[in-house]
Short mmCIF file of C-alpha atoms in Angstrom, two decimals:
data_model
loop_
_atom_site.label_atom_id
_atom_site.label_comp_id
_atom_site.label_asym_id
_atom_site.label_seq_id
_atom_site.Cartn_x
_atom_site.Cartn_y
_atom_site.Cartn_z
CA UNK A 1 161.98 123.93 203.30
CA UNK A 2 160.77 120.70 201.52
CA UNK A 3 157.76 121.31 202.30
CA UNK A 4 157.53 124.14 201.05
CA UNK A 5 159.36 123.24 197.80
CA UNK A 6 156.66 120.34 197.72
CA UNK A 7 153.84 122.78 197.73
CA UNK A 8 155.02 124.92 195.35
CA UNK A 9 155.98 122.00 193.39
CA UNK A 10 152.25 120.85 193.33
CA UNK A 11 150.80 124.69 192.84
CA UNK A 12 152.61 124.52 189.45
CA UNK A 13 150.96 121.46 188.64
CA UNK A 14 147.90 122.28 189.27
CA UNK A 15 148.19 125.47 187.22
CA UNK A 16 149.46 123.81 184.28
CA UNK A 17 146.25 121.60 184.68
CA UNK A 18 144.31 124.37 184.67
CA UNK A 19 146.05 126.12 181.45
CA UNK A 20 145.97 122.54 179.74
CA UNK A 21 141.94 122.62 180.27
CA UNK A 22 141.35 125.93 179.41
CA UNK A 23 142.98 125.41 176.24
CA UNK A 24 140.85 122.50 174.99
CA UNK A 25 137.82 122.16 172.72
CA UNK A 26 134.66 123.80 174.64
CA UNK A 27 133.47 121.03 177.10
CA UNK A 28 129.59 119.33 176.81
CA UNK A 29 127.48 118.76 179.44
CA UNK A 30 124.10 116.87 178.76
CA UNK A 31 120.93 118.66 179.94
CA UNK A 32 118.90 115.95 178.34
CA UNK A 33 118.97 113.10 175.59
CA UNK A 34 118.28 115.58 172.84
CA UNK A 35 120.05 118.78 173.67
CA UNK A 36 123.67 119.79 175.22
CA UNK A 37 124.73 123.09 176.41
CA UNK A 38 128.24 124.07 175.16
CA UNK A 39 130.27 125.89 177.87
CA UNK A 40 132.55 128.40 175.82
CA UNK A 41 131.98 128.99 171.97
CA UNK A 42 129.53 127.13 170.27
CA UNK A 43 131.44 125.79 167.80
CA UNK A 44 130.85 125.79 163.74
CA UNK A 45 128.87 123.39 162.31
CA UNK A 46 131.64 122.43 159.86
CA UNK A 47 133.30 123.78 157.10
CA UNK A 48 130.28 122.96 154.24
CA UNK A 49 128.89 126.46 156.51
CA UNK A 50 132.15 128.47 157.04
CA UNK A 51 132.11 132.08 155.24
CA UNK A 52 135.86 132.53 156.90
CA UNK A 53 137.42 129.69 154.18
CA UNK A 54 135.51 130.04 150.59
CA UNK A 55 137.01 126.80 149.06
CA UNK A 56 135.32 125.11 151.59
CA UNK A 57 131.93 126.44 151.59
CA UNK A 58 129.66 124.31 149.13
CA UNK A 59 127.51 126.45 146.63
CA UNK A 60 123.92 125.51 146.97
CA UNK A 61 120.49 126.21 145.49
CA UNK A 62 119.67 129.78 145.09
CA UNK A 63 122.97 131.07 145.98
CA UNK A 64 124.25 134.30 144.00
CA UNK A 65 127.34 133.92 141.77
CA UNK A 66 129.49 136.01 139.87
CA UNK A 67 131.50 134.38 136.77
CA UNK A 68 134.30 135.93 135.16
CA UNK A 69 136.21 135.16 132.38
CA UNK A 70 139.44 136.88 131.92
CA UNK A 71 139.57 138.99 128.40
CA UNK A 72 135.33 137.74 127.71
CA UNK A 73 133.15 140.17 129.01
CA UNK A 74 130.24 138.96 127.22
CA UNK A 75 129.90 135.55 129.96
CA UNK A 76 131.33 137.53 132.99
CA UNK A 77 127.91 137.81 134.76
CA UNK A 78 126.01 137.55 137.77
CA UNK A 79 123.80 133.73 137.78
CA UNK A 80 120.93 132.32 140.11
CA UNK A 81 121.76 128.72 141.16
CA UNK A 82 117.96 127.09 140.62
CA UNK A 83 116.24 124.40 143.11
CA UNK A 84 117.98 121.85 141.37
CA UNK A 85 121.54 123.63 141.71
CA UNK A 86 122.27 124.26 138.53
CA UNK A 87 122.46 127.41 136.25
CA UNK A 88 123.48 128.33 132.62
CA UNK A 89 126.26 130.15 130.64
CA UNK A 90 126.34 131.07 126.67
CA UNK A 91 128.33 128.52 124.70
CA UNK A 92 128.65 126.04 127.50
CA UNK A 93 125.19 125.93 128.88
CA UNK A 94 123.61 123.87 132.12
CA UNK A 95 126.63 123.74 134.90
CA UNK A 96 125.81 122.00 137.98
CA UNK A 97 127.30 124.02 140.82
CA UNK A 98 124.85 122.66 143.90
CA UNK A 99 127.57 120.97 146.00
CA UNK A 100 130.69 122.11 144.76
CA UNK A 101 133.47 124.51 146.06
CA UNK A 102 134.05 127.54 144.68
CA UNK A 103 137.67 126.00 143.18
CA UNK A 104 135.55 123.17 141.99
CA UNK A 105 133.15 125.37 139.82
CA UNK A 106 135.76 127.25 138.32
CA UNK A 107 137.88 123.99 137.54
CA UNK A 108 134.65 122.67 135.64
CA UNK A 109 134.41 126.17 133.99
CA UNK A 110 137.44 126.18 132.66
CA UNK A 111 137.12 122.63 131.68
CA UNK A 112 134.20 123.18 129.52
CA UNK A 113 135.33 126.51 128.12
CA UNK A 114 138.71 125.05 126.91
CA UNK A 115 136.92 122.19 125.16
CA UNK A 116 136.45 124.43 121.45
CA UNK A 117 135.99 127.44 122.63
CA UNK A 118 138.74 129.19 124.47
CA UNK A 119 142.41 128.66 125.21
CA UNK A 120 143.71 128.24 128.84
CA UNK A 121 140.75 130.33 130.09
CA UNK A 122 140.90 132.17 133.15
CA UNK A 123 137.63 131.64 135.29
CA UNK A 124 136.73 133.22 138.67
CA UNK A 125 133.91 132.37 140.83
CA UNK A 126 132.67 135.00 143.54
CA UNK A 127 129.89 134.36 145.79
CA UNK A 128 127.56 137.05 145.33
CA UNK A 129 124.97 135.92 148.14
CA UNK A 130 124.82 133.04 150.44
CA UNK A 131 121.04 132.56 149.91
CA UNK A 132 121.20 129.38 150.08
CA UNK A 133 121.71 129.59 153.97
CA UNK A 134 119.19 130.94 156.34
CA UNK A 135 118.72 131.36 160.21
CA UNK A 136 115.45 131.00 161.48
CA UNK A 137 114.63 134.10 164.29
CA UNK A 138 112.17 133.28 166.48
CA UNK A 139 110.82 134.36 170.51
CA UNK A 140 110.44 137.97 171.66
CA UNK A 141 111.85 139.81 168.63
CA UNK A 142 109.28 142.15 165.78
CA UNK A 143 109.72 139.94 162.91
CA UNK A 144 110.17 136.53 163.51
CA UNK A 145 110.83 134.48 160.45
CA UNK A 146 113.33 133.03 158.33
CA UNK A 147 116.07 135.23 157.30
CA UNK A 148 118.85 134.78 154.26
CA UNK A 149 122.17 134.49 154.73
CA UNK A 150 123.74 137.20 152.40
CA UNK A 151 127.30 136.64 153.79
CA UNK A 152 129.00 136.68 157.09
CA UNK A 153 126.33 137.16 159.75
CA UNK A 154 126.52 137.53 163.81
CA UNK A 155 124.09 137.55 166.29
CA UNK A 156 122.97 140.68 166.56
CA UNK A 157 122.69 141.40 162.97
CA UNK A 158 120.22 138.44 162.74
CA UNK A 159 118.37 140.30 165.59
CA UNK A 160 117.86 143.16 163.98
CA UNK A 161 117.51 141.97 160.66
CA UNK A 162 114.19 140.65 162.78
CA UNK A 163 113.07 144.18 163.41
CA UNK A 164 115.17 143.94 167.44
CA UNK A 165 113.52 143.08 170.39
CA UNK A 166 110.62 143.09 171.53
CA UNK A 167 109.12 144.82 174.51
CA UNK A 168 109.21 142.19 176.73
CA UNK A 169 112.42 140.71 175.22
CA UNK A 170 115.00 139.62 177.73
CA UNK A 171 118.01 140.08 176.10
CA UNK A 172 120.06 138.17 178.82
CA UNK A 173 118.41 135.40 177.37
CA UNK A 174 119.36 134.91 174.11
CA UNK A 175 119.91 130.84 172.85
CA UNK A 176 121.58 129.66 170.04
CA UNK A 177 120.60 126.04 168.67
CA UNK A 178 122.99 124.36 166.44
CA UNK A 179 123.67 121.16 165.04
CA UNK A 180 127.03 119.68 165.36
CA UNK A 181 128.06 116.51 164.12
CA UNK A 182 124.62 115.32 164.49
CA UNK A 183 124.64 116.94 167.84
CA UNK A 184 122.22 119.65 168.81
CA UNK A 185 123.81 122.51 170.91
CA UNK A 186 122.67 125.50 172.60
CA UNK A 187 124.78 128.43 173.86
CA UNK A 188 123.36 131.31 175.77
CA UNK A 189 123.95 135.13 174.96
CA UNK A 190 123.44 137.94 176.79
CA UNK A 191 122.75 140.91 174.22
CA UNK A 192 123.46 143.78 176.51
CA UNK A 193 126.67 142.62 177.44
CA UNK A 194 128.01 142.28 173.44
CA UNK A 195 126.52 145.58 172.49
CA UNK A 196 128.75 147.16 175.12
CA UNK A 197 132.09 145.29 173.86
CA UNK A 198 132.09 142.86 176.79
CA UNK A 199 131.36 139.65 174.97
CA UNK A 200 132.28 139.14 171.48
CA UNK A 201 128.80 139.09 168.76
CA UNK A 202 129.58 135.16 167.35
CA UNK A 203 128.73 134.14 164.01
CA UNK A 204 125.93 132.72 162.83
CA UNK A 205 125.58 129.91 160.07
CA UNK A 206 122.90 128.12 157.86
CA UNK A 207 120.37 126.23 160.11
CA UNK A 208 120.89 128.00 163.22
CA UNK A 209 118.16 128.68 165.22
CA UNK A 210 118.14 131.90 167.33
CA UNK A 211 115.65 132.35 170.10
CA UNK A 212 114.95 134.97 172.28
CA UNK A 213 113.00 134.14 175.61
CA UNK A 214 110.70 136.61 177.15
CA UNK A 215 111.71 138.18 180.63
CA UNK A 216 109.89 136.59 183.97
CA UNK A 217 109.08 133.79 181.83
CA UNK A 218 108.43 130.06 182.84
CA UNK A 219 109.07 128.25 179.98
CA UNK A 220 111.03 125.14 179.49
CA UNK A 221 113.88 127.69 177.02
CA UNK A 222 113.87 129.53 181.01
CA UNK A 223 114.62 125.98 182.28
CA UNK A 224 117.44 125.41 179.36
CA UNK A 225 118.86 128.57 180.18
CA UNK A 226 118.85 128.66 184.04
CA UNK A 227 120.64 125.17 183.80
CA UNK A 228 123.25 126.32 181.72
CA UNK A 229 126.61 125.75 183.17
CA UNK A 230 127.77 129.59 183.42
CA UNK A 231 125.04 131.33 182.51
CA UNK A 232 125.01 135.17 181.50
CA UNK A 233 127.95 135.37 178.82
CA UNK A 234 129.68 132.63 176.51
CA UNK A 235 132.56 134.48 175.07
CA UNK A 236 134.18 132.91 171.70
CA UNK A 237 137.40 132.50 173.26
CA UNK A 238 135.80 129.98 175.78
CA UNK A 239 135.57 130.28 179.25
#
């Protein structure tokens, strides 16, 4: 009877090991001194890139933004952020917006609106287009280039915002690079198995690399993704 109390004692233990790992951040193993392979989600490469929380995201050059002043319809408008980050509004002129959070810019706004010109305005800021962001789509796909972040993106959007796959595409072998904490990361998708609902399509953010390896191949992105941990499907929850 003790013994079987004892084993029963240490077959809880062990699961709460287990649940206590599965519920930590996505472990790293190193396939080499330059690259590591994440085994769940690839995590986000920090909140100056997350769409989910706007006052984090910082507004950069070329991004797309809409300003409105409560009660003044003549400087509610759509502006360009230029190369240097900057863009201009009647009365107020030149605002530098390259680097700032959304609640930043319209702090500053109001600032500079209140100074002899209006009383306690009301400013919003609405990101019109994340231009300033791109992914760069490259491998077996019909366009490969450099394509604009316009607002939340996944995976297969990106894909076929490259014209889809190619012919000889393998669409079990889809990598991610991203860089994380000075970190670069891969994860490995498997394109069949989110366009049927059986892996979620993650989200992709500026700098991202997306790469899709041709089938039968030998190359050394068939040697990243053969010694991936679990290869096939990385699902966001983790595995």
């Amino acid at each position: 009877m003790r013994k079987s109390l004892s084993s029963l004692a240490c077959t809880v233990l062990l699961l709460c090991l287990l649940l206590v790992g599965c519920a930590s951040e996505p472990a790293l193993v190193t396939t080499n001194s330059h690259v590591q392979v994440a085994t769940g989600a690839l995590p986000a490469p920090g909140p100056r890139a997350a769409y989910q929380n706007a006052s984090e995201y910082r507004i950069g050059p070329l991004d797309l933004l809409t300003i409105t002043v409560l009660g003044v319809p003549e400087l509610s408008q759509d502006v360009r952020v230029n190369a240097a980050g900057e863009f201009s509004l009647p009365l107020i002129g030149a605002v530098r917006a390259g680097g700032r959070t959304v609640e930043e810019l319209q702090a500053e706004l109001a600032k500079k609106l209140s100074e002899g010109y209006l009383q306690s305005p009301q400013v919003t800021v609405f990101i019109k287009e994340y231009t300033s962001q791109r992914v760069t789509v490259e491998g077996a796909v019909q366009k490969p280039g450099v394509l604009p972040l316009t607002g939340p993106t996944t995976l297969l959007q990106a894909v076929a915002g490259s014209g889809g796959l190619a012919d000889l595409a393998d669409p079990r072998g889809v990598v991610v690079f991203r860089t994380i904490n000075g970190q670069k990361m891969g994860a490995v998708f498997d394109l069949n198995a989110i366009r049927r609902g059986a892996a979620d399509d993650p989200q992709l953010y500026g700098d991202d690399i997306v790469v899709v390896e041709v089938s039968g191949s030998k190359s050394k992105l068939r040697e990243f993704i053969q010694a991936s941990p679990l290869f096939f499907v990385f699902h966001a929850v983790g595995l």
